[in-house]
Coordinates of C-alpha atoms in Angstrom, one line a residue:
Chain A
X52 CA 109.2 112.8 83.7
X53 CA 107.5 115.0 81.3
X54 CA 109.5 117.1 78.7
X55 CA 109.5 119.1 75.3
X56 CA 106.5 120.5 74.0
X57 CA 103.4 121.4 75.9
X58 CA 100.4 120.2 74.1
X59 CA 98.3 122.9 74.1
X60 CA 99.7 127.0 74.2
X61 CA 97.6 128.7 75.7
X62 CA 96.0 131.9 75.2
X63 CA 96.7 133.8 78.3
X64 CA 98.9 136.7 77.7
X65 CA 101.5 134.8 79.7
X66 CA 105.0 134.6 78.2
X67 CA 106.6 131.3 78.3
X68 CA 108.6 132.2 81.3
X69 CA 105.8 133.9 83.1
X70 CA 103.8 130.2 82.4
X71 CA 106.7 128.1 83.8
X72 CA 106.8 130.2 86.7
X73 CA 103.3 129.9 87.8
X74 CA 102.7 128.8 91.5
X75 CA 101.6 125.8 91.4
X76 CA 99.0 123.9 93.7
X77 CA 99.3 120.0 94.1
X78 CA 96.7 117.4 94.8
X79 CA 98.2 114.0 95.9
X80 CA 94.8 112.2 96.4
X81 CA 93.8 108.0 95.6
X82 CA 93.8 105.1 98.1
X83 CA 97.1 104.1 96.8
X84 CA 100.3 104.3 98.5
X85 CA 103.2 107.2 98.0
X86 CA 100.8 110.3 98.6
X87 CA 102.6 111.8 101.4
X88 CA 106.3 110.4 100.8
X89 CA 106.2 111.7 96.7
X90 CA 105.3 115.1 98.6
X91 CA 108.3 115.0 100.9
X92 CA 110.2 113.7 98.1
X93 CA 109.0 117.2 95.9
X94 CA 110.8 118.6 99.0
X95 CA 114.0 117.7 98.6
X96 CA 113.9 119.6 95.0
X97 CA 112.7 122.8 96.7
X98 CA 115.6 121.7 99.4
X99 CA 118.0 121.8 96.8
X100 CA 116.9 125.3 95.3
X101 CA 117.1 127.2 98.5
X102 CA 113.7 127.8 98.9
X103 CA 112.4 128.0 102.7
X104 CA 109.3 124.9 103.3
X105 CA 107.1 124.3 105.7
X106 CA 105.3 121.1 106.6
X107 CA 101.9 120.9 108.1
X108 CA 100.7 117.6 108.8
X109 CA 97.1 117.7 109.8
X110 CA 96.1 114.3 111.1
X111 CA 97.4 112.9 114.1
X112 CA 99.2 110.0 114.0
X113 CA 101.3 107.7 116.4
X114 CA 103.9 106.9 114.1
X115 CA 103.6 110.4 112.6
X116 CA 106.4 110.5 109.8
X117 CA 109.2 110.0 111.7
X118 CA 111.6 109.1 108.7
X119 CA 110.7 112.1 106.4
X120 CA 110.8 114.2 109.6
X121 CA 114.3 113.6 110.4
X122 CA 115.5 113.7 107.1
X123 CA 113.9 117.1 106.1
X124 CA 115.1 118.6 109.2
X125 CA 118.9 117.3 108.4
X126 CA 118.5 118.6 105.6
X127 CA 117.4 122.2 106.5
X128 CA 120.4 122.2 109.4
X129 CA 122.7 121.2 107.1
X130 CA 123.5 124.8 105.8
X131 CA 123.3 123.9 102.4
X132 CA 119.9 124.4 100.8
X133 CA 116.6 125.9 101.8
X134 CA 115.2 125.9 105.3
X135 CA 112.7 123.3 106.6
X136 CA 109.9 124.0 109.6
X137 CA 108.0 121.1 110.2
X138 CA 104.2 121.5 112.3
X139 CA 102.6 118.5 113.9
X140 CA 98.8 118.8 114.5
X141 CA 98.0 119.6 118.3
X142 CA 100.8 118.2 119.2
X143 CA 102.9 120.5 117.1
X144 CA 101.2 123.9 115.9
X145 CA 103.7 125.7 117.9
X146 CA 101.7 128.7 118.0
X147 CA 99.2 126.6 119.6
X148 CA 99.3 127.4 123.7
X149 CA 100.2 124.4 124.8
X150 CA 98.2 124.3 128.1
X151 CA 95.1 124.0 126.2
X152 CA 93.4 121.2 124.9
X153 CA 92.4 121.1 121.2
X154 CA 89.6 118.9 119.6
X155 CA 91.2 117.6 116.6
X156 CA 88.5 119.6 114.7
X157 CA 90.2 122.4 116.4
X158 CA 93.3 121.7 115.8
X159 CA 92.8 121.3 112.1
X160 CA 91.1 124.7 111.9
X161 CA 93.8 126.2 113.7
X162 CA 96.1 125.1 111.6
X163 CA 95.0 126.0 108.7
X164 CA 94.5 129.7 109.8
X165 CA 98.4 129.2 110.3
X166 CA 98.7 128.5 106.5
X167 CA 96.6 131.6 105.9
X168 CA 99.2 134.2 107.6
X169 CA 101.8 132.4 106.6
X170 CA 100.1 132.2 102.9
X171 CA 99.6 136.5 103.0
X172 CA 103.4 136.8 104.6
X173 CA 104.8 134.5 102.2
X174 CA 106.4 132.9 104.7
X175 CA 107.3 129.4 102.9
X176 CA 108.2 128.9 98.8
X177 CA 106.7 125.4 98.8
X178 CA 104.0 124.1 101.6
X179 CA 103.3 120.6 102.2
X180 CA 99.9 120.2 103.8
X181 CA 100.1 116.6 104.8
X182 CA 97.0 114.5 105.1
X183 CA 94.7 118.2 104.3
X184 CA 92.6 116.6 102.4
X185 CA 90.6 115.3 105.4
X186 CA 89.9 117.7 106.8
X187 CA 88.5 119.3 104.1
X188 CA 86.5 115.7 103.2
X189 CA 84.8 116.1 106.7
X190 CA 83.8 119.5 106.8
X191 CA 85.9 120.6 109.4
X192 CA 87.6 123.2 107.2
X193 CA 85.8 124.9 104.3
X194 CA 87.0 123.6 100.2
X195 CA 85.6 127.1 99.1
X196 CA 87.6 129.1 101.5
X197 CA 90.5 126.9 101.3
X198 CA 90.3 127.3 97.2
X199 CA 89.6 131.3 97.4
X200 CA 92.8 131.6 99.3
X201 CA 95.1 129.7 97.4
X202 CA 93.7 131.2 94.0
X203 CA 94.6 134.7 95.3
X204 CA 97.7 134.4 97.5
X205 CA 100.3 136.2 96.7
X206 CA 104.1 136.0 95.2
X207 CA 105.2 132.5 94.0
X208 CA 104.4 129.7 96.6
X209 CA 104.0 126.7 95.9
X210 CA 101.5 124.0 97.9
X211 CA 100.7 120.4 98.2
X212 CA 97.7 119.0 99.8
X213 CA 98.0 115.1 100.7
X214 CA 95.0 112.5 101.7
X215 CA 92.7 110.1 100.1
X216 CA 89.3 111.5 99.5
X217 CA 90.3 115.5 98.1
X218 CA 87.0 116.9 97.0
X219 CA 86.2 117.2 93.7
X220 CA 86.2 121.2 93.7
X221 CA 89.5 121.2 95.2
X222 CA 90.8 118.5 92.8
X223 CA 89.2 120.3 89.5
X224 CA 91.0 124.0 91.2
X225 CA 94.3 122.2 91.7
X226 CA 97.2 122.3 88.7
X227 CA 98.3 119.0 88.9
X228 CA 96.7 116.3 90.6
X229 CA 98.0 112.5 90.8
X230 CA 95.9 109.7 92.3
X231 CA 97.3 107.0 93.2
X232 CA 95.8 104.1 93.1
X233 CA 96.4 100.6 95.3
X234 CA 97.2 97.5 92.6
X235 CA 98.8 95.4 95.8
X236 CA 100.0 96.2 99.4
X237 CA 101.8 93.3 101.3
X238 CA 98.9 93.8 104.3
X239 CA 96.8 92.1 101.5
X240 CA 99.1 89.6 102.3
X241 CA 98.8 89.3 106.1
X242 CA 101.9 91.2 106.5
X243 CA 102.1 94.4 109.4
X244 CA 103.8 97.5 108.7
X245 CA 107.5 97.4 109.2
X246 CA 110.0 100.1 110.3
X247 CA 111.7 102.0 107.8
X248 CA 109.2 101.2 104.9
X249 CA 105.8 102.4 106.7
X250 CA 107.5 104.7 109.2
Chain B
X99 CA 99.7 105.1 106.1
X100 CA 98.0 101.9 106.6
X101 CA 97.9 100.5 110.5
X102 CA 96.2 98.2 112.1
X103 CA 95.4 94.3 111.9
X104 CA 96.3 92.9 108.4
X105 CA 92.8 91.2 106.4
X106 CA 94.2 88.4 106.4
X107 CA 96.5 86.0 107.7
X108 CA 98.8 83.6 105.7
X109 CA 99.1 79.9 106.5
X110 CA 103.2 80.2 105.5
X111 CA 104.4 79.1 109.2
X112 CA 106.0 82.9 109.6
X113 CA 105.7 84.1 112.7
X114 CA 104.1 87.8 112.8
X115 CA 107.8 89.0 113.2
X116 CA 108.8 87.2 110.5
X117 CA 106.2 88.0 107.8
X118 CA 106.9 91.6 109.3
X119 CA 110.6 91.9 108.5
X120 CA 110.2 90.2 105.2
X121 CA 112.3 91.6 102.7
X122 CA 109.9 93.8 100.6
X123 CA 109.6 94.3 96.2
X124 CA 107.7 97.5 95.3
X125 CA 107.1 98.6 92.1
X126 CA 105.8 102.2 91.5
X127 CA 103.9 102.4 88.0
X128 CA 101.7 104.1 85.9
X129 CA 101.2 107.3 83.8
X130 CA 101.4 109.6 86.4
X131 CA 103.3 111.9 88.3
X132 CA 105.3 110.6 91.4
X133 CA 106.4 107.2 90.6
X134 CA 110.1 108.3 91.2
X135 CA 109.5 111.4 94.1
X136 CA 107.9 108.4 96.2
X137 CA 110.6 106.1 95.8
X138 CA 113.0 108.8 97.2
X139 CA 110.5 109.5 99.7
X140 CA 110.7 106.0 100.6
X141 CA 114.8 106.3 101.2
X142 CA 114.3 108.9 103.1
X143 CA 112.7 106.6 106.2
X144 CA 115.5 104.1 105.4
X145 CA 118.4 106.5 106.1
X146 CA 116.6 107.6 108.6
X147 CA 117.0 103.9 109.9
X148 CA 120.2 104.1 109.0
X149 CA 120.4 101.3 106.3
X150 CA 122.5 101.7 103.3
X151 CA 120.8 102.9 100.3
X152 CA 122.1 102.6 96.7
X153 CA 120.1 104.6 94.1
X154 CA 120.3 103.3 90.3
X155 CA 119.3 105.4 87.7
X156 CA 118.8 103.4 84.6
X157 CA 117.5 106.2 82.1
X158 CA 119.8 108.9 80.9
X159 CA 118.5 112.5 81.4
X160 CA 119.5 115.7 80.6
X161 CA 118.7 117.0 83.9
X162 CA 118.9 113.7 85.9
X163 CA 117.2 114.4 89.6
X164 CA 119.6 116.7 90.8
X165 CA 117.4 117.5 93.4
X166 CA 117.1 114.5 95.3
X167 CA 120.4 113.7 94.5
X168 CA 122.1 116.4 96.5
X169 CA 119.5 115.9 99.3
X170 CA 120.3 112.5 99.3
X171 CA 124.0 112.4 99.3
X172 CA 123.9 115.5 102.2
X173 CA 121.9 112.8 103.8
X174 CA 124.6 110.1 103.1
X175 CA 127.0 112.9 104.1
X176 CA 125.6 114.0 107.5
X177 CA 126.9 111.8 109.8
X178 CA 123.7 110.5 110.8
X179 CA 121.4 108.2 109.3
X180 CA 122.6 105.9 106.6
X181 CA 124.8 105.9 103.8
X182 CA 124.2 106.8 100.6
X183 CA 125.7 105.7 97.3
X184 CA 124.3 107.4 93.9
X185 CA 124.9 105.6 90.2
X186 CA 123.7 107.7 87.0
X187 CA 123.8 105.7 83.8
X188 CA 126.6 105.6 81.3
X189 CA 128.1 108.8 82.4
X190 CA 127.8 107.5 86.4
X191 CA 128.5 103.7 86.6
X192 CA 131.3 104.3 88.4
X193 CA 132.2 100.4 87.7
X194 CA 132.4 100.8 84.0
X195 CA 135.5 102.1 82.1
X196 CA 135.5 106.1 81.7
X197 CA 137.2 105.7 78.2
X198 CA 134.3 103.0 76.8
X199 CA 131.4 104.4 74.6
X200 CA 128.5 101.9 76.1
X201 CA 125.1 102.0 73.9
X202 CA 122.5 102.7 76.4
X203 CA 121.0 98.6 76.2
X204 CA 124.7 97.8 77.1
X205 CA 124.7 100.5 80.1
X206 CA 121.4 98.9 81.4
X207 CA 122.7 95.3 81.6
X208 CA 125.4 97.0 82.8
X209 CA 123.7 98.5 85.6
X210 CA 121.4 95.4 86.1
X211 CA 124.9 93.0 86.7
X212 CA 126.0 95.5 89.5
X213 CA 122.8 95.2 91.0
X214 CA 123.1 91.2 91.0
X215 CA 127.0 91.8 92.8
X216 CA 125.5 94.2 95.2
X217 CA 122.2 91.9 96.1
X218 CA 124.8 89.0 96.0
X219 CA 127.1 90.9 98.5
X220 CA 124.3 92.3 100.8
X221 CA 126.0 95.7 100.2
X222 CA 122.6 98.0 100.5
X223 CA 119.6 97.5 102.4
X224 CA 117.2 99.8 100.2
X225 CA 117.5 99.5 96.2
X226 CA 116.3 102.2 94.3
X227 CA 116.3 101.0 90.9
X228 CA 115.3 104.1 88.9
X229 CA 113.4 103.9 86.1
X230 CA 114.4 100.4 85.6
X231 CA 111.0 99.5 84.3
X232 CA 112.2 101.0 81.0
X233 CA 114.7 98.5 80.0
X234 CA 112.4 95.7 81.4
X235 CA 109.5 96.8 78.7
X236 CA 112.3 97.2 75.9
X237 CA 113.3 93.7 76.4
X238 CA 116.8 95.2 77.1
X239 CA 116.9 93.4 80.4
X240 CA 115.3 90.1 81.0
X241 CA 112.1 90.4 83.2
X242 CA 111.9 86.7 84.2
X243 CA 115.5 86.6 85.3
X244 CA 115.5 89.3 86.9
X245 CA 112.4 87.9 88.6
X246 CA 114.6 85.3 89.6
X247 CA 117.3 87.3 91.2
X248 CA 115.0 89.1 93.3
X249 CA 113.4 86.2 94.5
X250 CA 116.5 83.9 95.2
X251 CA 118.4 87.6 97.2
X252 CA 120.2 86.7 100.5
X253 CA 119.1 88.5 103.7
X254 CA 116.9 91.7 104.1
X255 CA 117.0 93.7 101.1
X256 CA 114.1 95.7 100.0
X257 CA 113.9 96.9 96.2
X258 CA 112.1 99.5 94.5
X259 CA 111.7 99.5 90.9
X260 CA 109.9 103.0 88.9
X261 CA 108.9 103.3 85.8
X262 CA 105.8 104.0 83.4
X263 CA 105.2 100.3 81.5
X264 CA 106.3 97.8 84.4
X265 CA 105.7 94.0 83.1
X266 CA 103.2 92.7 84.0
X267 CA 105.2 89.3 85.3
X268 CA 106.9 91.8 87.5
X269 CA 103.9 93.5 88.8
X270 CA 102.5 90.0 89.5
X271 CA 105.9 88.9 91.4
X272 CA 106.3 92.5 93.4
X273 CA 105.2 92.8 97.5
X274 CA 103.8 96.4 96.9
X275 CA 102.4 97.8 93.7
X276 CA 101.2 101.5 93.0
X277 CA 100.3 102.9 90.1
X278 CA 100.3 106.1 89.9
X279 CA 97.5 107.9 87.4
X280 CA 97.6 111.2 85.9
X281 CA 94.5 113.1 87.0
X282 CA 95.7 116.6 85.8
X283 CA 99.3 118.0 84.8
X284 CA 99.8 121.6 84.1
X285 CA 101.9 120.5 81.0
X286 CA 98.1 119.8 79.6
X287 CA 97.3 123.9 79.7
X288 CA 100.5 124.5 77.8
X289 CA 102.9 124.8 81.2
X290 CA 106.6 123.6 80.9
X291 CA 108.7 122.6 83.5
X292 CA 110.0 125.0 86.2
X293 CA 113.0 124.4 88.5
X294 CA 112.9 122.9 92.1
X295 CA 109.5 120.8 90.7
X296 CA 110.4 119.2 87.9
X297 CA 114.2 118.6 89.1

């Protein structure tokens, strides 16, 4: 946990409390494990200030994130706290029409559009776009467009983008960016995911 | 999220199930951001399996994880899921005398002794031992017997361990290792920490 001085002041014409109250934009990129979960666990913070979140998770899974899911939703019914809406992908983009059928390129595009109003309404105060940086890796939705929107949305919202491969333009735009990286997983091991520590 | 068919497969006479359900070690390392956000990530799919979860935190802080405590003990609180019990050190082991002035080394061992009942008595299912790497590299706890505890625990207990300088006998011993690498941190351009991302 970082603290105390900053190494570097900048010169910005920002006060001190005008820097620490920057939106912020998060990469979570590496081939390690803990990209997605540290996000979710950056939610339970906001959670705890009040602050409404919203969760897009942007590639399909079977298992999806069951765990998190349930949690973050508990959380957001409880009364206490901020609020919590949670998108799947297809599946889930609920303003999706659910009689049609979506390519997962689609989908993906869709969703992000969603992000966009949501960005210019200032819908959310933290956004957790789960497994975005695929996405964005293949081409289905645009880094530069993607980057030009979040450098000029408005207000104070805060965003994390999640997957292995984030480009590099995306990763040298981003204010804090953590890889992490893989030193040993048990299915090195021979070992299958189990429930309640993959899912 | 890792799926599919393991690279290898173990000659230890475990059947799939077995090797499956085996009681897991992680340790989440490294310089960077997210070593102890993933780890409450990580208890958020185990209450939401409804195991028993007891979080240690083994460094002192001025503003703790406030955040993911409340979350967590709303959680533990809800009715559903799991339970959730929350120790802070010094000020919070609730074990230890109110009226006693511990140094922080004596805390630690402290701490690390209630761990060994708690393993001993299968009380939790998920350990999060926060930032217990710290003590390890100080030499406050012992690495080796601590090793030794983990290895020798009764039933299905999984443990987490956080923390910037894990030894590397305990890196060697662990099921899962991630290190976690700073790419980027907005302390860098002369940012402090803001509420509901920081704590």
């Amino acid at each position: 946990m970082p603290q105390g001085q900053p190494s570097v002041v900048p010169d910005d014409g920002l006060t001190t409390r005008q820097r620490r109250n920057r939106p912020l934009v998060f990469v979570h990129t590496g081939p390690g494990k803990g990209k997605s979960t540290a996000a979710f666990g950056l939610a339970l913070r906001a959670w705890n200030q009040g602050w409404p979140i919203g969760v897009f998770q942007f590639v399909k899974s079977a298992k999806w994130k069951v765990g998190e899911e349930n949690a973050l939703r508990t959380l957001g019914a409880s009364g206490e706290g901020g609020s919590v809406d949670w998108f799947k992908m297809g599946e889930g983009w609920s303003w999706v029409q659910r009689d049609r059928q979506f390519s997962n390129e689609e989908a993906a595009r869709e969703g992000w559009e969603q992000v966009k109003r949501d960005l210019a309404a200032e819908r959310y105060k933290l956004y957790v776009l789960d497994e975005f940086a695929y996405p964005l890796h293949w081409g289905w939705v645009d880094t530069d467009e993607v980057i030009s929107v979040l450098r000029d949305r408005p207000g104070n919202q805060h965003v994390v983008i999640t997957g292995r491969n984030a480009p590099a333009a995306l990763v040298g735009f981003a204010d804090l960016v953590t890889e992490m990286t893989k030193v040993k997983h048990p299915m090195d091991a021979g070992q299958k995911g189990q429930r309640g520590i993959e899912w």
